[in-house]
């Protein structure tokens, strides 16, 4: 696994570590940049563990020892903005928890950017360009993302609908046919109803695109997926960074469709934009 995934790997395996190794992980995740400059004795003291425990922790992450681990950690930081586990604490003020939320979001978006598979994006855009009708499905926190998708895609002279009710989604899937594209947005990819709906839509000939977790039950039922790997436990916490990644991926798809339509299509988009001018107060004069 690439070195820039090291911090994500540590966080993903926290529950597998014993109590002493978890202390080492917590110190590193709290401030990985500082950790790259600590001696093994200093890190052990900060984590209240022994030096052999630090070495054992390092070997658990494919390092030969602590010096090798620090090199991998430094490479991880150099590879992009890392995801750092900065959980908001009860005593945090607005400046601190605001910084943590923005930092985690920026880091998650950067990880998603580097993991984006351009070939999958191209294939998804191919399906959307060829569709006679597009429907966006989202439940819970994914509902507003589906609404945002409709807001962007209706501009493409295609019938575009959004459904946030699972019964409507099931009926639309049952009535779908070849030429329809259904985009299902789900962070976990484990919602039973959405998996069944994807299977039903495909059995009727529709293309099903998933914006979801890799190797999830939903992903396995989709024609094509844009995989989202975000270090966020939505079973416990409200979706935050994952939602921002989903919104960014919708923008990527909308941009891909716009570019495929060519320069002639820009006139149509401008016409829609110009229709809003009469609804707005004039912009302030820059010289006033």
CSV table of N, CA and C in Angstrom, one decimal, residues 31-172:
chain,number,residue,atom,x,y,z
A,31,UNK,N,-0.8,14.7,16.1
A,31,UNK,CA,0.0,15.6,15.5
A,31,UNK,C,1.1,14.9,14.7
A,32,UNK,N,0.8,14.3,13.5
A,32,UNK,CA,1.8,13.5,12.8
A,32,UNK,C,3.0,14.3,12.4
A,33,UNK,N,2.9,15.6,12.1
A,33,UNK,CA,4.1,16.3,11.7
A,33,UNK,C,5.1,16.4,12.8
A,34,UNK,N,4.6,16.6,14.0
A,34,UNK,CA,5.5,16.7,15.2
A,34,UNK,C,6.1,15.3,15.4
A,35,UNK,N,5.3,14.2,15.2
A,35,UNK,CA,5.8,12.9,15.5
A,35,UNK,C,7.0,12.5,14.7
A,36,UNK,N,7.1,13.0,13.4
A,36,UNK,CA,8.2,12.7,12.6
A,36,UNK,C,9.5,13.1,13.2
A,37,UNK,N,9.5,14.1,14.1
A,37,UNK,CA,10.7,14.6,14.7
A,37,UNK,C,11.0,14.1,16.1
A,38,UNK,N,10.2,13.2,16.6
A,38,UNK,CA,10.4,12.7,17.9
A,38,UNK,C,11.3,11.5,18.0
A,39,UNK,N,12.1,11.4,19.0
A,39,UNK,CA,12.9,10.2,19.2
A,39,UNK,C,12.0,9.1,19.7
A,40,UNK,N,12.4,7.9,19.7
A,40,UNK,CA,11.6,6.8,20.1
A,40,UNK,C,11.4,7.0,21.6
A,41,UNK,N,12.3,7.5,22.4
A,41,UNK,CA,12.2,7.7,23.8
A,41,UNK,C,11.1,8.7,24.1
A,42,UNK,N,11.2,9.8,23.3
A,42,UNK,CA,10.2,10.9,23.5
A,42,UNK,C,8.8,10.4,23.2
A,43,UNK,N,8.6,9.7,22.1
A,43,UNK,CA,7.3,9.2,21.7
A,43,UNK,C,6.8,8.2,22.8
A,44,UNK,N,7.7,7.4,23.2
A,44,UNK,CA,7.2,6.4,24.2
A,44,UNK,C,6.8,7.1,25.5
A,45,UNK,N,7.5,8.2,25.9
A,45,UNK,CA,7.1,8.9,27.1
A,45,UNK,C,5.8,9.6,26.9
A,46,UNK,N,5.6,10.2,25.7
A,46,UNK,CA,4.4,10.9,25.4
A,46,UNK,C,3.2,10.0,25.4
A,47,UNK,N,3.4,8.8,25.0
A,47,UNK,CA,2.3,7.8,25.0
A,47,UNK,C,2.2,7.0,26.3
A,48,UNK,N,3.1,7.2,27.2
A,48,UNK,CA,3.2,6.4,28.5
A,48,UNK,C,3.3,4.9,28.2
A,49,UNK,N,4.2,4.6,27.3
A,49,UNK,CA,4.4,3.2,27.0
A,49,UNK,C,6.0,3.0,26.9
A,50,UNK,N,6.4,1.7,26.8
A,50,UNK,CA,7.8,1.4,26.7
A,50,UNK,C,8.3,1.5,25.2
A,51,UNK,N,9.6,1.6,25.0
A,51,UNK,CA,10.1,1.7,23.7
A,51,UNK,C,9.9,0.5,22.9
A,52,UNK,N,10.0,-0.8,23.5
A,52,UNK,CA,9.6,-2.0,22.7
A,52,UNK,C,8.2,-1.9,22.2
A,53,UNK,N,7.3,-1.3,22.9
A,53,UNK,CA,5.9,-1.2,22.5
A,53,UNK,C,5.8,-0.3,21.2
A,54,UNK,N,6.6,0.8,21.2
A,54,UNK,CA,6.7,1.6,20.0
A,54,UNK,C,7.2,0.8,18.8
A,55,UNK,N,8.2,0.1,19.0
A,55,UNK,CA,8.8,-0.7,17.9
A,55,UNK,C,7.8,-1.8,17.4
A,56,UNK,N,7.1,-2.4,18.3
A,56,UNK,CA,6.1,-3.4,18.0
A,56,UNK,C,5.0,-2.7,17.1
A,57,UNK,N,4.6,-1.5,17.6
A,57,UNK,CA,3.6,-0.8,16.8
A,57,UNK,C,4.0,-0.5,15.4
A,58,UNK,N,5.3,-0.1,15.2
A,58,UNK,CA,5.8,0.2,13.9
A,58,UNK,C,5.8,-1.0,13.0
A,59,UNK,N,6.2,-2.1,13.6
A,59,UNK,CA,6.3,-3.4,12.8
A,59,UNK,C,4.9,-3.8,12.3
A,60,UNK,N,3.9,-3.4,13.1
A,60,UNK,CA,2.5,-3.7,12.7
A,60,UNK,C,2.1,-3.0,11.4
A,61,UNK,N,2.8,-2.0,11.1
A,61,UNK,CA,2.5,-1.2,9.9
A,61,UNK,C,3.6,-1.3,8.9
A,62,UNK,N,4.2,-2.5,8.8
A,62,UNK,CA,5.1,-2.9,7.7
A,62,UNK,C,6.4,-2.0,7.8
A,63,UNK,N,6.8,-1.5,8.9
A,63,UNK,CA,8.1,-0.8,9.1
A,63,UNK,C,9.1,-1.8,9.8
A,64,UNK,N,10.3,-1.6,9.4
A,64,UNK,CA,11.4,-2.5,10.0
A,64,UNK,C,11.7,-2.1,11.5
A,65,UNK,N,11.3,-0.8,11.8
A,65,UNK,CA,11.6,-0.3,13.1
A,65,UNK,C,11.1,1.1,13.2
A,66,UNK,N,11.4,1.8,14.3
A,66,UNK,CA,11.0,3.2,14.4
A,66,UNK,C,11.6,4.1,13.4
A,67,UNK,N,12.9,4.1,13.1
A,67,UNK,CA,13.4,5.0,12.1
A,67,UNK,C,12.8,4.8,10.7
A,68,UNK,N,12.5,3.5,10.3
A,68,UNK,CA,11.8,3.3,9.1
A,68,UNK,C,10.4,3.8,9.1
A,69,UNK,N,9.7,3.6,10.2
A,69,UNK,CA,8.4,4.1,10.4
A,69,UNK,C,8.3,5.7,10.2
A,70,UNK,N,9.3,6.4,10.8
A,70,UNK,CA,9.3,7.8,10.7
A,70,UNK,C,9.5,8.3,9.2
A,71,UNK,N,10.3,7.5,8.5
A,71,UNK,CA,10.5,7.9,7.0
A,71,UNK,C,9.1,7.7,6.3
A,72,UNK,N,8.4,6.6,6.6
A,72,UNK,CA,7.2,6.3,5.9
A,72,UNK,C,6.1,7.4,6.3
A,73,UNK,N,6.2,7.8,7.6
A,73,UNK,CA,5.3,8.9,8.1
A,73,UNK,C,5.6,10.2,7.4
A,74,UNK,N,6.8,10.5,7.2
A,74,UNK,CA,7.2,11.7,6.5
A,74,UNK,C,6.8,11.7,5.1
A,75,UNK,N,6.9,10.5,4.4
A,75,UNK,CA,6.5,10.4,3.1
A,75,UNK,C,4.9,10.5,3.0
A,76,UNK,N,4.3,10.0,4.0
A,76,UNK,CA,2.8,10.2,4.0
A,76,UNK,C,2.4,11.6,4.0
A,77,UNK,N,3.1,12.4,4.8
A,77,UNK,CA,2.8,13.8,4.9
A,77,UNK,C,3.1,14.6,3.7
A,78,UNK,N,4.2,14.1,3.0
A,78,UNK,CA,4.6,14.8,1.8
A,78,UNK,C,3.7,14.4,0.6
A,79,UNK,N,3.0,13.3,0.7
A,79,UNK,CA,2.2,12.8,-0.4
A,79,UNK,C,0.9,13.6,-0.6
A,80,UNK,N,0.5,14.4,0.3
A,80,UNK,CA,-0.7,15.2,0.2
A,80,UNK,C,-1.2,15.5,1.6
A,81,UNK,N,-2.3,16.3,1.7
A,81,UNK,CA,-2.8,16.6,3.0
A,81,UNK,C,-3.4,15.4,3.7
A,82,UNK,N,-2.8,14.9,4.8
A,82,UNK,CA,-3.3,13.6,5.3
A,82,UNK,C,-4.6,13.8,6.1
A,83,UNK,N,-5.3,12.7,6.3
A,83,UNK,CA,-6.4,12.8,7.2
A,83,UNK,C,-5.9,12.6,8.6
A,84,UNK,N,-6.2,13.5,9.4
A,84,UNK,CA,-5.7,13.5,10.8
A,84,UNK,C,-7.0,13.4,11.7
A,85,UNK,N,-6.9,12.4,12.6
A,85,UNK,CA,-8.1,12.2,13.5
A,85,UNK,C,-8.1,13.3,14.5
A,86,UNK,N,-8.9,14.3,14.3
A,86,UNK,CA,-8.9,15.5,15.2
A,86,UNK,C,-10.4,15.6,15.8
A,87,UNK,N,-10.7,14.6,16.6
A,87,UNK,CA,-12.1,14.6,17.2
A,87,UNK,C,-12.3,15.8,18.0
A,88,UNK,N,-13.5,16.4,17.9
A,88,UNK,CA,-13.8,17.6,18.6
A,88,UNK,C,-14.0,17.2,20.1
A,89,UNK,N,-13.4,18.0,21.0
A,89,UNK,CA,-13.5,17.7,22.4
A,89,UNK,C,-14.4,18.6,23.1
A,90,UNK,N,-14.9,18.2,24.3
A,90,UNK,CA,-15.9,19.0,25.0
A,90,UNK,C,-15.5,20.4,25.3
A,91,UNK,N,-14.2,20.6,25.5
A,91,UNK,CA,-13.7,21.9,25.9
A,91,UNK,C,-13.3,22.8,24.8
A,92,UNK,N,-13.4,22.3,23.5
A,92,UNK,CA,-13.0,23.1,22.4
A,92,UNK,C,-13.8,24.4,22.2
A,93,UNK,N,-13.1,25.5,21.9
A,93,UNK,CA,-13.9,26.7,21.6
A,93,UNK,C,-14.1,26.7,20.1
A,94,UNK,N,-14.8,27.8,19.6
A,94,UNK,CA,-15.2,27.9,18.2
A,94,UNK,C,-14.0,27.8,17.3
A,95,UNK,N,-13.0,28.5,17.7
A,95,UNK,CA,-11.8,28.6,16.8
A,95,UNK,C,-11.2,27.2,16.6
A,96,UNK,N,-11.2,26.4,17.7
A,96,UNK,CA,-10.5,25.1,17.7
A,96,UNK,C,-11.4,24.1,17.0
A,97,UNK,N,-12.7,24.0,17.3
A,97,UNK,CA,-13.5,23.0,16.6
A,97,UNK,C,-13.7,23.4,15.2
A,98,UNK,N,-13.8,24.7,14.9
A,98,UNK,CA,-13.9,25.1,13.5
A,98,UNK,C,-12.7,24.7,12.7
A,99,UNK,N,-11.5,24.9,13.3
A,99,UNK,CA,-10.3,24.5,12.6
A,99,UNK,C,-10.2,23.0,12.3
A,100,UNK,N,-10.7,22.2,13.3
A,100,UNK,CA,-10.7,20.8,13.2
A,100,UNK,C,-11.6,20.3,12.1
A,101,UNK,N,-12.8,20.9,12.0
A,101,UNK,CA,-13.8,20.5,11.0
A,101,UNK,C,-13.3,20.8,9.6
A,102,UNK,N,-12.8,22.1,9.4
A,102,UNK,CA,-12.3,22.4,8.1
A,102,UNK,C,-11.1,21.6,7.8
A,103,UNK,N,-10.2,21.4,8.7
A,103,UNK,CA,-9.0,20.6,8.4
A,103,UNK,C,-9.3,19.2,8.0
A,104,UNK,N,-10.3,18.5,8.7
A,104,UNK,CA,-10.7,17.2,8.4
A,104,UNK,C,-11.3,17.1,7.0
A,105,UNK,N,-12.1,18.1,6.7
A,105,UNK,CA,-12.8,18.2,5.4
A,105,UNK,C,-11.8,18.4,4.3
A,106,UNK,N,-10.9,19.3,4.4
A,106,UNK,CA,-9.9,19.5,3.4
A,106,UNK,C,-9.0,18.3,3.2
A,107,UNK,N,-8.7,17.6,4.3
A,107,UNK,CA,-7.8,16.4,4.1
A,107,UNK,C,-8.6,15.3,3.4
A,108,UNK,N,-9.9,15.1,3.8
A,108,UNK,CA,-10.7,14.1,3.2
A,108,UNK,C,-10.9,14.3,1.7
A,109,UNK,N,-11.1,15.6,1.3
A,109,UNK,CA,-11.3,16.0,-0.1
A,109,UNK,C,-10.0,15.7,-0.9
A,110,UNK,N,-8.8,16.0,-0.2
A,110,UNK,CA,-7.6,15.8,-0.9
A,110,UNK,C,-7.3,14.3,-1.1
A,111,UNK,N,-7.6,13.5,-0.1
A,111,UNK,CA,-7.5,12.1,-0.3
A,111,UNK,C,-8.3,11.5,-1.4
A,112,UNK,N,-9.6,12.0,-1.5
A,112,UNK,CA,-10.5,11.6,-2.5
A,112,UNK,C,-10.0,12.1,-3.9
A,113,UNK,N,-9.4,13.2,-3.9
A,113,UNK,CA,-8.9,13.7,-5.2
A,113,UNK,C,-7.8,12.8,-5.7
A,114,UNK,N,-6.9,12.4,-4.9
A,114,UNK,CA,-5.8,11.6,-5.3
A,114,UNK,C,-6.2,10.2,-5.6
A,115,UNK,N,-7.3,9.7,-5.0
A,115,UNK,CA,-7.8,8.4,-5.3
A,115,UNK,C,-8.8,8.3,-6.5
A,116,UNK,N,-9.2,9.5,-7.0
A,116,UNK,CA,-10.2,9.5,-8.1
A,116,UNK,C,-9.7,8.7,-9.3
A,117,UNK,N,-10.5,7.8,-9.8
A,117,UNK,CA,-10.2,7.0,-11.0
A,117,UNK,C,-10.8,7.6,-12.2
A,118,UNK,N,-9.9,8.2,-13.0
A,118,UNK,CA,-10.3,9.0,-14.2
A,118,UNK,C,-11.1,8.1,-15.2
A,119,UNK,N,-10.7,6.8,-15.3
A,119,UNK,CA,-11.3,5.9,-16.2
A,119,UNK,C,-12.8,5.7,-15.8
A,120,UNK,N,-13.0,5.5,-14.5
A,120,UNK,CA,-14.3,5.3,-14.0
A,120,UNK,C,-15.2,6.6,-14.3
A,121,UNK,N,-14.6,7.7,-14.1
A,121,UNK,CA,-15.3,9.0,-14.3
A,121,UNK,C,-15.7,9.0,-15.8
A,122,UNK,N,-14.8,8.7,-16.7
A,122,UNK,CA,-15.1,8.7,-18.1
A,122,UNK,C,-16.3,7.8,-18.5
A,123,UNK,N,-16.2,6.6,-17.9
A,123,UNK,CA,-17.3,5.6,-18.2
A,123,UNK,C,-18.6,6.1,-17.6
A,124,UNK,N,-18.6,6.7,-16.4
A,124,UNK,CA,-19.9,7.2,-15.9
A,124,UNK,C,-20.4,8.3,-16.7
A,125,UNK,N,-19.6,9.2,-17.2
A,125,UNK,CA,-20.0,10.3,-18.1
A,125,UNK,C,-20.6,9.7,-19.4
A,126,UNK,N,-19.9,8.7,-19.9
A,126,UNK,CA,-20.5,8.0,-21.1
A,126,UNK,C,-21.9,7.6,-20.9
A,127,UNK,N,-22.2,6.9,-19.8
A,127,UNK,CA,-23.5,6.5,-19.5
A,127,UNK,C,-24.5,7.6,-19.4
A,128,UNK,N,-24.1,8.7,-18.7
A,128,UNK,CA,-25.0,9.8,-18.5
A,128,UNK,C,-25.3,10.6,-19.8
A,129,UNK,N,-24.3,10.7,-20.7
A,129,UNK,CA,-24.5,11.3,-22.0
A,129,UNK,C,-25.5,10.6,-22.8
A,130,UNK,N,-25.4,9.2,-22.7
A,130,UNK,CA,-26.3,8.4,-23.6
A,130,UNK,C,-27.7,8.2,-23.0
A,131,UNK,N,-27.9,8.6,-21.7
A,131,UNK,CA,-29.2,8.3,-21.1
A,131,UNK,C,-30.3,9.2,-21.7
A,132,UNK,N,-31.5,8.6,-21.7
A,132,UNK,CA,-32.7,9.3,-22.1
A,132,UNK,C,-33.4,9.9,-20.9
A,133,UNK,N,-33.1,9.4,-19.8
A,133,UNK,CA,-33.7,9.9,-18.5
A,133,UNK,C,-32.7,9.6,-17.4
A,134,UNK,N,-32.5,10.5,-16.5
A,134,UNK,CA,-31.6,10.3,-15.3
A,134,UNK,C,-32.4,10.5,-14.0
A,135,UNK,N,-32.2,9.6,-13.1
A,135,UNK,CA,-32.9,9.7,-11.8
A,135,UNK,C,-31.8,9.6,-10.7
A,136,UNK,N,-31.8,10.5,-9.7
A,136,UNK,CA,-30.9,10.5,-8.6
A,136,UNK,C,-31.6,10.0,-7.4
A,137,UNK,N,-31.0,9.0,-6.7
A,137,UNK,CA,-31.6,8.4,-5.5
A,137,UNK,C,-30.7,8.7,-4.3
A,138,UNK,N,-31.2,9.2,-3.2
A,138,UNK,CA,-30.5,9.4,-2.0
A,138,UNK,C,-31.4,9.3,-0.8
A,139,UNK,N,-30.9,8.6,0.3
A,139,UNK,CA,-31.7,8.6,1.5
A,139,UNK,C,-30.9,9.3,2.6
A,140,UNK,N,-31.7,9.8,3.6
A,140,UNK,CA,-31.0,10.5,4.7
A,140,UNK,C,-30.1,11.6,4.3
A,141,UNK,N,-28.9,11.6,4.8
A,141,UNK,CA,-28.0,12.7,4.4
A,141,UNK,C,-27.6,12.7,3.0
A,142,UNK,N,-27.8,11.6,2.2
A,142,UNK,CA,-27.5,11.6,0.8
A,142,UNK,C,-28.6,12.3,0.0
A,143,UNK,N,-29.8,12.5,0.6
A,143,UNK,CA,-30.9,13.2,-0.1
A,143,UNK,C,-30.5,14.6,-0.6
A,144,UNK,N,-30.0,15.4,0.2
A,144,UNK,CA,-29.6,16.8,-0.3
A,144,UNK,C,-28.5,16.7,-1.4
A,145,UNK,N,-27.7,15.7,-1.4
A,145,UNK,CA,-26.7,15.5,-2.4
A,145,UNK,C,-27.4,15.2,-3.7
A,146,UNK,N,-28.4,14.3,-3.7
A,146,UNK,CA,-29.2,14.0,-4.9
A,146,UNK,C,-29.9,15.2,-5.4
A,147,UNK,N,-30.4,16.1,-4.4
A,147,UNK,CA,-31.1,17.3,-4.8
A,147,UNK,C,-30.2,18.2,-5.6
A,148,UNK,N,-28.9,18.3,-5.1
A,148,UNK,CA,-27.9,19.2,-5.7
A,148,UNK,C,-27.6,18.6,-7.1
A,149,UNK,N,-27.6,17.3,-7.3
A,149,UNK,CA,-27.3,16.7,-8.6
A,149,UNK,C,-28.4,17.1,-9.6
A,150,UNK,N,-29.7,17.0,-9.1
A,150,UNK,CA,-30.8,17.4,-10.0
A,150,UNK,C,-30.7,18.9,-10.4
A,151,UNK,N,-30.3,19.7,-9.5
A,151,UNK,CA,-30.1,21.2,-9.7
A,151,UNK,C,-29.1,21.4,-10.8
A,152,UNK,N,-28.1,20.6,-10.9
A,152,UNK,CA,-27.1,20.8,-11.9
A,152,UNK,C,-27.4,20.1,-13.3
A,153,UNK,N,-28.0,18.9,-13.2
A,153,UNK,CA,-28.2,18.1,-14.4
A,153,UNK,C,-29.4,18.5,-15.2
A,154,UNK,N,-30.4,19.2,-14.6
A,154,UNK,CA,-31.6,19.6,-15.4
A,154,UNK,C,-31.2,20.5,-16.5
A,155,UNK,N,-30.0,21.2,-16.4
A,155,UNK,CA,-29.6,22.1,-17.5
A,155,UNK,C,-29.2,21.4,-18.8
A,156,UNK,N,-29.1,20.1,-18.8
A,156,UNK,CA,-28.6,19.4,-19.9
A,156,UNK,C,-29.6,18.9,-20.9
A,157,UNK,N,-30.8,19.5,-20.8
A,157,UNK,CA,-31.9,19.1,-21.7
A,157,UNK,C,-32.3,17.7,-21.7
A,158,UNK,N,-32.2,17.1,-20.5
A,158,UNK,CA,-32.6,15.7,-20.2
A,158,UNK,C,-33.6,15.7,-19.1
A,159,UNK,N,-34.6,14.8,-19.2
A,159,UNK,CA,-35.5,14.6,-18.0
A,159,UNK,C,-34.7,14.1,-16.8
A,160,UNK,N,-34.7,14.9,-15.8
A,160,UNK,CA,-33.9,14.6,-14.6
A,160,UNK,C,-34.9,14.7,-13.4
A,161,UNK,N,-34.9,13.6,-12.6
A,161,UNK,CA,-35.7,13.6,-11.4
A,161,UNK,C,-34.8,13.2,-10.2
A,162,UNK,N,-35.3,13.5,-9.0
A,162,UNK,CA,-34.7,13.1,-7.8
A,162,UNK,C,-35.7,12.5,-6.8
A,163,UNK,N,-35.3,11.4,-6.2
A,163,UNK,CA,-36.2,10.7,-5.3
A,163,UNK,C,-35.5,10.4,-4.0
A,164,UNK,N,-36.2,10.8,-2.9
A,164,UNK,CA,-35.6,10.6,-1.5
A,164,UNK,C,-36.5,9.7,-0.7
A,165,UNK,N,-37.6,9.2,-1.3
A,165,UNK,CA,-38.5,8.3,-0.6
A,165,UNK,C,-38.2,6.9,-1.2
A,166,UNK,N,-38.0,5.9,-0.3
A,166,UNK,CA,-37.6,4.6,-0.7
A,166,UNK,C,-38.7,3.9,-1.5
A,167,UNK,N,-39.9,4.1,-1.2
A,167,UNK,CA,-41.0,3.5,-2.0
A,167,UNK,C,-41.1,4.0,-3.4
A,168,UNK,N,-40.9,5.4,-3.5
A,168,UNK,CA,-40.9,5.9,-4.9
A,168,UNK,C,-39.7,5.4,-5.6
A,169,UNK,N,-38.5,5.3,-5.0
A,169,UNK,CA,-37.3,4.7,-5.6
A,169,UNK,C,-37.6,3.3,-6.1
A,170,UNK,N,-38.2,2.5,-5.3
A,170,UNK,CA,-38.5,1.2,-5.7
A,170,UNK,C,-39.5,1.1,-7.0
A,171,UNK,N,-40.5,2.0,-7.0
A,171,UNK,CA,-41.4,2.0,-8.1
A,171,UNK,C,-40.7,2.5,-9.4
A,172,UNK,N,-39.9,3.5,-9.2
A,172,UNK,CA,-39.2,4.0,-10.4
A,172,UNK,C,-38.3,3.0,-11.0
